[in-house]
XYZ file of C-alpha atoms in Angstrom:
599
model
C -14.768 -10.419 6.722
C -11.409 -11.790 5.750
C -10.853 -12.669 2.054
C -11.940 -16.169 0.941
C -9.132 -18.672 0.513
C -8.413 -21.099 -2.215
C -7.889 -24.798 -1.341
C -4.307 -25.495 -0.235
C -3.584 -27.615 -3.350
C -4.695 -24.766 -5.608
C -3.412 -21.764 -3.771
C -0.349 -21.008 -6.015
C 0.363 -20.474 -9.574
C 2.359 -23.313 -11.149
C 6.143 -22.699 -11.064
C 7.373 -21.022 -14.178
C 3.915 -20.000 -15.375
C 4.572 -16.248 -14.842
C 7.480 -16.087 -17.179
C 5.781 -18.348 -19.771
C 2.818 -15.963 -19.702
C 5.047 -12.990 -20.312
C 6.682 -14.720 -23.292
C 3.339 -15.674 -24.726
C 1.910 -12.183 -24.537
C 5.008 -10.657 -26.018
C 4.470 -12.621 -29.221
C 0.989 -11.206 -29.987
C 1.097 -8.788 -32.920
C 1.085 -5.093 -32.056
C 1.482 -5.441 -28.269
C 4.505 -3.067 -28.242
C 2.388 -0.308 -29.906
C -0.530 -0.339 -27.409
C -0.470 3.025 -25.477
C -0.803 2.183 -21.795
C -1.255 4.678 -18.891
C -0.707 3.560 -15.311
C -1.895 5.973 -12.631
C -1.167 5.550 -8.921
C -4.004 7.433 -7.197
C -3.243 9.805 -4.354
C -5.626 12.005 -2.291
C -3.716 15.027 -0.892
C -6.103 15.186 2.072
C -4.156 12.293 3.549
C -0.925 14.324 3.709
C -0.903 14.395 7.508
C 1.337 13.565 10.453
C 5.168 13.692 10.856
C 5.860 11.894 7.554
C 3.907 14.328 5.357
C 6.721 14.786 2.871
C 7.188 11.022 2.036
C 4.450 10.808 -0.663
C 6.577 13.210 -2.774
C 9.851 11.385 -2.343
C 8.962 7.660 -1.876
C 7.910 5.567 -4.914
C 5.353 2.933 -3.991
C 5.955 -0.582 -5.071
C 2.949 -1.029 -7.334
C 4.069 1.981 -9.472
C 7.227 0.051 -10.382
C 6.020 -3.566 -10.195
C 2.993 -3.441 -12.426
C 4.657 -1.479 -15.310
C 7.646 -3.770 -14.995
C 5.359 -6.807 -15.507
C 3.729 -5.136 -18.505
C 7.206 -4.344 -19.946
C 8.318 -7.967 -19.435
C 5.185 -9.012 -21.384
C 6.188 -6.865 -24.475
C 4.399 -3.629 -23.796
C 6.606 -0.733 -24.640
C 4.417 2.432 -24.824
C 3.870 2.821 -21.081
C 3.733 5.972 -19.010
C 3.525 5.860 -15.212
C 1.845 8.744 -13.453
C 2.014 9.396 -9.708
C -0.747 11.713 -8.621
C 1.419 13.023 -5.829
C 3.708 14.320 -8.660
C 1.016 15.019 -11.310
C -2.184 15.886 -9.537
C -3.860 17.369 -12.613
C -3.090 14.808 -15.278
C -6.343 13.640 -16.929
C -6.663 10.339 -18.883
C -8.979 12.054 -21.311
C -6.241 14.430 -22.301
C -3.407 11.908 -22.262
C -1.438 11.094 -25.440
C 1.585 8.900 -25.984
C 3.574 9.723 -29.065
C 0.503 11.390 -30.335
C -1.779 8.386 -29.769
C -4.715 8.320 -27.279
C -4.554 5.861 -24.381
C -5.881 2.405 -25.209
C -5.306 0.764 -21.767
C -5.831 2.746 -18.467
C -4.768 1.088 -15.215
C -5.743 2.829 -11.950
C -4.204 1.561 -8.716
C -5.507 2.757 -5.431
C -5.541 2.265 -1.628
C -8.859 2.771 0.073
C -7.774 6.178 1.393
C -7.037 7.451 -2.129
C -10.137 5.904 -3.849
C -11.912 9.255 -4.371
C -9.141 10.186 -6.783
C -9.352 6.852 -8.421
C -13.067 7.213 -9.166
C -12.380 10.653 -10.573
C -9.740 9.376 -12.915
C -12.069 6.596 -14.211
C -14.953 9.020 -14.749
C -12.667 11.377 -16.632
C -11.676 8.564 -18.983
C -15.379 8.000 -19.758
C -15.456 11.583 -21.121
C -13.922 10.192 -24.336
C -17.139 8.311 -25.111
C -16.848 5.364 -27.476
C -13.183 6.150 -27.886
C -12.341 5.649 -24.299
C -9.663 3.138 -23.296
C -10.178 -0.269 -21.615
C -10.215 0.655 -17.815
C -8.768 -1.715 -15.303
C -8.758 -0.952 -11.538
C -6.408 -2.586 -9.122
C -4.607 -2.144 -5.774
C -5.796 -2.763 -2.190
C -9.146 -0.992 -2.643
C -9.945 -3.155 -5.633
C -8.944 -6.334 -3.768
C -11.187 -5.733 -0.818
C -14.067 -3.579 -2.196
C -14.241 -4.089 -6.046
C -17.888 -3.129 -6.254
C -17.142 0.544 -5.446
C -15.500 0.938 -8.902
C -18.875 0.551 -10.527
C -22.085 2.755 -10.490
C -20.078 5.940 -11.088
C -21.206 9.084 -12.948
C -24.508 10.882 -12.986
C -26.585 7.785 -13.885
C -24.281 5.027 -12.484
C -23.269 3.784 -15.918
C -19.573 4.641 -15.580
C -16.962 2.520 -13.913
C -14.069 0.208 -14.531
C -14.358 -2.399 -17.286
C -12.602 -5.004 -15.026
C -11.452 -4.866 -11.423
C -8.340 -6.908 -10.889
C -8.619 -8.405 -7.389
C -5.060 -9.740 -7.322
C -1.464 -9.283 -8.284
C 0.445 -8.965 -11.580
C -0.234 -12.559 -12.682
C -4.034 -11.957 -12.610
C -3.620 -8.775 -14.759
C -1.386 -10.631 -17.308
C -3.864 -13.601 -17.505
C -6.628 -11.113 -18.320
C -4.611 -9.257 -20.949
C -3.441 -12.604 -22.476
C -7.018 -13.739 -22.884
C -8.039 -10.421 -24.548
C -5.048 -10.331 -26.851
C -5.651 -13.891 -27.971
C -8.921 -12.788 -29.507
C -7.905 -9.324 -30.628
C -8.048 -8.636 -34.412
C -5.296 -6.719 -36.137
C -5.605 -3.003 -35.293
C -8.692 -3.572 -33.178
C -9.120 -1.415 -29.995
C -8.323 -3.432 -26.916
C -11.771 -2.547 -25.333
C -13.701 -3.934 -28.266
C -11.709 -7.246 -28.086
C -12.462 -7.273 -24.314
C -16.189 -6.910 -24.913
C -16.199 -9.828 -27.328
C -14.160 -12.021 -24.991
C -16.430 -11.241 -22.029
C -19.605 -11.943 -24.096
C -18.198 -15.331 -24.996
C -17.557 -16.201 -21.317
C -13.855 -16.492 -21.792
C -12.899 -14.612 -18.625
C -14.835 -16.799 -16.225
C -11.917 -19.210 -15.485
C -9.389 -16.465 -14.496
C -9.478 -16.225 -10.754
C -9.322 -12.699 -9.230
C -11.576 -10.631 -11.533
C -14.743 -8.694 -10.986
C -16.691 -7.278 -14.024
C -20.172 -6.404 -15.397
C -21.857 -9.183 -17.285
C -22.659 -6.645 -20.083
C -22.714 -2.889 -20.651
C -26.098 -1.291 -20.002
C -27.147 2.188 -19.046
C -27.368 2.742 -15.420
C -25.693 0.862 -12.471
C -25.218 -2.953 -12.683
C -27.762 -5.215 -11.115
C -24.903 -7.517 -10.109
C -21.223 -8.236 -10.837
C -19.316 -11.333 -11.850
C -16.663 -12.472 -9.366
C -14.397 -15.274 -10.445
C -13.074 -16.181 -7.007
C -9.919 -15.511 -5.058
C -6.657 -15.229 -6.962
C -3.867 -17.725 -7.192
C -0.703 -16.363 -5.637
C 2.738 -16.344 -7.114
C 4.757 -18.385 -4.584
C 8.311 -17.730 -5.816
C 8.754 -13.946 -5.967
C 11.937 -14.464 -8.099
C 9.675 -15.050 -11.032
C 8.679 -11.432 -11.034
C 10.701 -9.313 -13.373
C 13.140 -6.977 -11.734
C 11.416 -3.531 -11.836
C 14.355 -1.855 -13.527
C 12.781 -1.118 -16.927
C 10.002 0.794 -15.126
C 12.543 3.378 -13.907
C 12.445 4.971 -17.365
C 8.652 5.177 -17.643
C 7.708 7.814 -15.048
C 6.013 11.098 -15.941
C 8.089 14.084 -14.676
C 6.454 16.131 -11.928
C 4.213 18.962 -13.193
C 0.764 20.517 -12.863
C -0.410 20.096 -16.410
C -3.414 18.058 -17.591
C -1.507 16.488 -20.505
C 1.385 14.140 -20.410
C 4.882 15.346 -21.285
C 6.456 14.328 -24.608
C 8.976 12.155 -22.821
C 9.212 10.308 -19.487
C 11.897 10.957 -16.950
C 15.204 9.265 -17.919
C 16.578 6.909 -15.207
C 19.643 9.245 -14.584
C 17.113 12.162 -13.802
C 14.785 9.955 -11.735
C 16.799 10.396 -8.539
C 16.304 14.142 -8.704
C 12.666 13.709 -7.588
C 12.536 10.189 -6.127
C 14.655 9.690 -2.980
C 13.299 6.411 -1.545
C 12.223 3.268 -3.410
C 10.110 0.597 -1.935
C 11.474 -2.909 -2.645
C 9.725 -6.214 -2.230
C 11.621 -9.015 -0.392
C 8.911 -10.996 1.410
C 5.136 -11.169 1.652
C 3.245 -12.474 4.683
C 3.275 -12.575 8.502
C 2.947 -15.363 11.064
C 0.957 -13.135 13.436
C -2.878 -12.874 13.073
C -3.747 -9.538 14.592
C -7.496 -8.954 14.625
C -7.146 -5.489 13.028
C -4.819 -6.562 10.131
C -5.942 -8.080 6.704
C -2.447 -9.072 5.635
C -2.346 -12.785 6.656
C -5.648 -13.569 4.965
C -4.715 -11.650 1.869
C -1.574 -13.903 1.577
C -3.849 -16.940 2.185
C -1.794 -17.563 5.374
C 1.449 -18.135 3.406
C 4.899 -16.622 3.552
C 6.332 -15.879 0.162
C 10.023 -14.929 -0.491
C 12.508 -14.013 -3.084
C 16.193 -14.916 -3.227
C 18.875 -12.753 -1.582
C 20.726 -12.628 -4.911
C 17.662 -11.104 -6.659
C 17.295 -8.459 -3.970
C 20.948 -7.547 -4.268
C 20.699 -7.342 -8.013
C 17.858 -4.957 -7.891
C 19.479 -2.652 -5.300
C 22.691 -2.613 -7.326
C 20.988 -1.857 -10.631
C 18.855 0.952 -9.123
C 21.816 2.607 -7.438
C 23.899 2.428 -10.627
C 21.204 3.737 -12.984
C 19.583 6.432 -10.800
C 21.985 7.200 -7.906
C 19.199 6.462 -5.388
C 20.638 4.746 -2.364
C 17.677 4.663 0.069
C 15.371 1.635 -0.089
C 12.329 0.707 2.058
C 11.520 -3.009 2.295
C 7.735 -3.389 1.815
C 7.681 -6.315 4.143
C 4.920 -7.302 6.478
C 7.397 -8.695 8.923
C 10.978 -8.927 7.633
C 12.263 -11.070 10.481
C 9.499 -13.596 10.132
C 11.832 -16.372 8.846
C 15.294 -16.510 10.520
C 16.965 -18.755 7.933
C 15.885 -16.498 5.061
C 16.737 -13.171 6.790
C 20.097 -14.472 7.709
C 20.834 -15.391 4.143
C 19.637 -12.016 2.921
C 21.860 -10.181 5.379
C 24.831 -12.337 4.590
C 24.464 -11.831 0.794
C 23.938 -8.060 1.210
C 26.931 -7.772 3.572
C 29.135 -9.342 0.911
C 27.824 -7.149 -1.887
C 29.241 -3.965 -3.347
C 27.947 -1.191 -5.502
C 30.219 1.474 -7.016
C 33.181 -0.169 -5.258
C 31.654 0.379 -1.844
C 30.166 -2.252 0.502
C 26.401 -2.114 1.014
C 27.149 -1.046 4.655
C 28.382 2.238 3.378
C 26.691 2.609 -0.047
C 23.000 2.107 0.706
C 20.390 2.961 3.338
C 18.103 0.045 3.790
C 15.076 0.020 6.144
C 12.150 -2.286 6.599
C 9.483 -3.429 9.125
C 9.522 -6.016 11.803
C 8.002 -6.807 15.246
C 9.662 -6.502 18.638
C 9.352 -10.267 19.212
C 10.950 -11.429 16.010
C 13.823 -8.943 16.300
C 14.425 -9.988 19.889
C 14.350 -13.620 18.924
C 16.954 -13.054 16.259
C 18.983 -10.308 18.076
C 22.306 -12.082 17.248
C 21.699 -10.994 13.616
C 21.572 -7.291 14.308
C 25.373 -6.624 13.790
C 25.128 -8.562 10.475
C 22.075 -6.497 9.537
C 24.148 -3.315 9.856
C 26.864 -4.724 7.711
C 24.196 -5.529 5.129
C 23.194 -1.825 4.938
C 20.257 -1.789 7.305
C 20.103 1.724 8.785
C 16.583 1.923 10.218
C 13.945 -0.534 11.434
C 10.244 0.348 11.697
C 9.053 -1.598 14.655
C 5.429 -2.541 15.290
C 5.364 -2.002 19.034
C 1.530 -1.386 18.879
C 0.972 -1.432 22.669
C 3.677 -1.963 25.140
C 1.344 -3.511 27.691
C -0.158 -6.052 25.281
C -3.668 -4.861 26.028
C -4.677 -4.232 22.381
C -2.716 -7.118 20.994
C -0.170 -9.526 22.389
C 2.813 -9.952 20.021
C 5.446 -10.695 22.554
C 6.483 -7.036 22.761
C 6.676 -5.913 26.439
C 8.777 -2.948 27.762
C 11.899 -4.842 28.637
C 12.054 -6.771 25.372
C 11.518 -3.474 23.540
C 14.242 -1.755 25.601
C 16.650 -4.530 24.795
C 15.882 -4.528 21.048
C 16.146 -0.727 20.760
C 19.438 -0.713 22.763
C 21.004 -3.398 20.490
C 19.790 -1.582 17.269
C 21.337 1.758 18.419
C 24.576 0.079 19.435
C 24.832 -1.360 15.950
C 24.017 1.937 14.215
C 20.511 1.065 13.257
C 17.801 3.621 14.022
C 14.683 2.265 15.877
C 11.476 3.724 14.430
C 8.516 3.023 16.702
C 4.866 2.461 15.619
C 2.069 2.407 18.179
C -1.696 2.334 18.097
C -3.959 4.424 20.305
C -7.114 2.483 21.170
C -10.250 2.564 23.201
C -9.630 2.215 26.975
C -6.140 3.606 26.786
C -5.864 6.804 28.798
C -3.792 9.787 27.801
C -1.691 9.320 30.941
C -1.511 6.759 33.658
C 0.015 7.449 37.067
C 1.428 3.814 37.319
C 2.766 1.601 34.651
C 2.896 2.175 30.905
C -0.708 1.969 29.794
C -1.119 5.652 29.091
C -0.394 6.884 25.621
C 2.076 9.604 26.838
C 3.700 7.045 29.170
C 4.420 4.850 26.101
C 5.561 7.713 23.918
C 7.882 8.870 26.656
C 9.261 5.383 27.210
C 10.006 4.833 23.506
C 11.711 8.231 23.212
C 13.909 7.455 26.299
C 14.980 4.027 25.014
C 16.093 5.543 21.734
C 13.282 5.708 19.143
C 14.142 8.330 16.470
C 10.541 8.686 15.308
C 7.169 7.589 16.656
C 4.196 6.929 14.468
C 0.816 7.022 16.311
C -2.231 5.771 14.583
C -5.860 5.400 15.798
C -7.386 1.931 15.646
C -9.364 2.077 12.480
C -11.637 -0.487 10.687
C -9.456 -2.260 8.092
C -11.340 -3.908 5.323
C -10.457 -7.584 5.122
C -9.539 -7.892 8.843
C -11.261 -10.154 11.409
C -12.574 -7.221 13.493
C -13.914 -5.087 10.574
C -17.614 -6.004 10.822
C -17.470 -6.239 14.645
C -16.560 -2.564 15.057
C -19.514 -1.521 12.880
C -21.995 -3.895 14.587
C -20.918 -2.539 18.040
C -21.827 0.890 16.925
C -18.215 2.199 17.206
C -17.741 3.443 13.646
C -18.783 6.973 12.887
C -21.134 7.470 9.991
C -21.225 11.298 9.971
C -19.819 14.174 12.059
C -21.514 17.547 12.075
C -23.796 16.513 9.339
C -20.964 15.487 6.961
C -20.567 11.849 6.110
C -17.243 10.181 6.848
C -15.225 9.794 3.650
C -12.844 6.954 2.686
C -9.785 9.144 2.971
C -10.506 9.481 6.777
C -9.915 5.755 7.273
C -6.169 6.593 7.309
C -5.438 6.094 11.002
C -5.107 9.822 11.479
C -8.827 10.513 11.859
C -10.786 9.212 14.823
C -13.617 7.304 12.898
C -14.024 4.343 15.312
C -14.458 4.560 19.061
C -16.849 3.620 21.810
C -16.234 6.935 23.492
C -19.172 9.322 23.498
C -16.616 12.054 22.806
C -14.422 11.029 19.801
C -12.728 14.381 19.999
C -10.881 13.080 23.137
C -9.301 10.248 21.227
C -8.402 12.606 18.383
C -6.847 15.142 20.669
C -4.949 12.329 22.551
C -3.251 11.290 19.345
C -2.292 14.862 18.598
C -0.913 15.306 22.142
C 0.973 12.132 21.801
C 2.767 13.434 18.734
C 3.382 16.798 20.536
C 4.855 14.847 23.446
C 7.411 13.239 21.091
C 8.064 16.051 18.543
C 8.575 19.469 20.412
C 11.178 22.246 20.966
C 12.289 20.745 24.329
C 13.069 17.372 22.696
C 14.722 19.249 19.822
C 17.056 21.008 22.229
C 17.701 17.763 24.072
C 18.617 16.141 20.776
C 21.142 18.894 20.125
C 23.163 17.627 23.033
C 22.934 13.965 22.112
C 26.033 13.760 19.885
C 26.181 10.277 18.500
C 25.637 8.343 15.352
C 22.081 9.525 15.059
C 22.642 13.106 15.901
C 21.791 14.657 12.543
C 18.897 12.168 11.873
C 17.412 12.847 15.313
C 17.370 16.604 14.729
C 15.862 16.193 11.251
C 13.102 13.855 12.611
C 12.283 16.432 15.345
C 12.145 19.299 12.859
C 9.936 17.390 10.360
C 7.822 15.976 13.158
C 7.041 19.566 14.460
C 6.334 20.803 10.903
C 4.048 17.816 10.294
C 2.076 18.457 13.428
C 1.690 22.160 12.497
C 0.462 21.503 9.023
C -1.763 18.593 10.230
C -3.605 20.880 12.690
C -4.172 23.465 9.966
C -5.498 20.801 7.472
C -7.667 19.107 10.118
C -9.110 22.357 11.607
C -12.597 21.888 10.119
C -12.727 18.199 11.125
C -11.628 18.973 14.666
C -14.332 21.679 14.905
C -17.131 19.258 13.733
C -15.795 16.493 15.990
C -15.883 18.860 18.955
C -19.222 20.598 18.388
C -21.080 18.570 15.738
C -23.604 15.824 16.064
C -22.160 12.390 15.894
C -23.980 9.568 14.091
C -22.788 6.001 14.070
C -23.148 2.866 11.895
C -25.264 0.107 13.306
C -24.164 -2.490 10.843
C -21.234 -3.158 8.537
C -21.516 -1.789 5.008
C -22.488 -4.337 2.447
C -21.341 -4.459 -1.200
C -23.150 -1.974 -3.393
C -23.888 -4.621 -5.914
C -24.234 -8.488 -5.460
C -21.126 -10.501 -6.482
C -22.124 -13.641 -8.337
C -19.765 -16.398 -9.506
C -20.140 -17.531 -13.187
C -21.012 -20.969 -11.859
C -23.742 -19.749 -9.575
C -25.535 -18.266 -12.615
C -25.781 -21.863 -13.766
C -26.564 -23.326 -10.435
C -23.099 -24.854 -9.905
C -21.156 -24.433 -6.607
C -18.135 -22.193 -6.849
C -15.101 -20.747 -4.960
C -16.693 -17.371 -5.589
C -19.492 -17.061 -2.999
C -22.435 -14.889 -3.887
C -22.443 -11.727 -1.868
C -25.597 -9.678 -1.515
C -26.391 -6.142 -0.525
């Protein structure tokens, strides 16, 4: 189901509250000396498709935003670990300036959750000396119960799951630090605060009522988070650039983090936040409900300031806007492009100094097509466009072939690379003799109208979306293949885990053939003769795409074999929470925003 919503009058944090909270936390004694380890989980089994190298060179937003919020709140002993860079680092072996970790934060998407569980279990190896463990990220927001019941007897797990953004995390830490005694371990202060019921009025938390051996009988859920409406209140994630662990294969942390001037040696692309929310309500997407059907923004000046600082400090000039639909609000996007077009860094205008890319829909770009030349002046070099399905059979978002052709043509004319994203779904054939319904027909069309890349995903159950339960209840979601249960990393859009077809291997092979139709030696040779603005980029995309297909086939060989010859078993109902979620009020018989959820 979609996430529950707060009442409209109580949906947002009060203006100015975020910065006030940071100032308040920074005044607590000893905050700057608390050793903090933030780990962004990554499962290498998801390294598939034509963009397989990006996990090594792209820095996700949470890995900068959360440490930046902690830094703004006065924490100084922070180390950021990317598992894609440091796959063997263990919290139980981590020391900062010779001190063991006192606060462990693990952020994870659903597809990387196996690694997140492993990190949490490892921290428990420290026994009573273990750190306070907080879990966050998309997995935590939608399925917080999965961070409990870990270990041989189910006793292990996170102390608190933060089902929200930075403000929720800081509210939690503020409440703990208010009650913390001088020199007292953070986890001990947390246990006392929890026992006194002092966490129950902080929306966006899930935690055990008390620590007992074995798995919990139930979990306390304090209700949906309040959102930060003005994204300008967030601190610029500049300080976090000097907190990252250098890439290595050791279990322990290095003595020093990467300095900002060395950061660009490993990181090539930074995600950057400019907006949150989307006005479309696609049945397979959880984003509108997560944002409580709001559209949140930051000022163009703040965006320019962040880009300028990052480029100056690190030399990194490539930024990916982590937007759900950048062209959602015309007035805002026009102001952003105008401000960026007038900005300079290192004496150069943004047009020449930076490479900015983001996501949008065909409909919204077409509606605002007059802004495309201005977008290029602002430094926009590539636009990832959610075409989804050219015929509108899967979802109608105003795309259509002619509108797509027009948008791609205008983008190319302005020097902006169109990057297509489509979804292969049930009912869509590999090829159709007429029209554009076939997958290969659409791939061929997109290449001919100028797409430099094409991302093909399989329609997959997305937790928090409107269609999530329906796919399970209709018996479309695979439970096991060849006697092996489906794992969470396989919900990545690259594995066929949901289809009504009696032969899921056909859907899987269709996706692979779609990629081969776009990335192949013939198209590479054709690209050699297309001498234009995108000549070099087009060749690079073809080469990386072919390499990605090759390594994906190798990595998926066992999966393909089981899918072709193994027994297929399917879910008959949607998975329920592993442990019931109870609101603090419900324990007293009082109605609450946090509905009780059973098994």
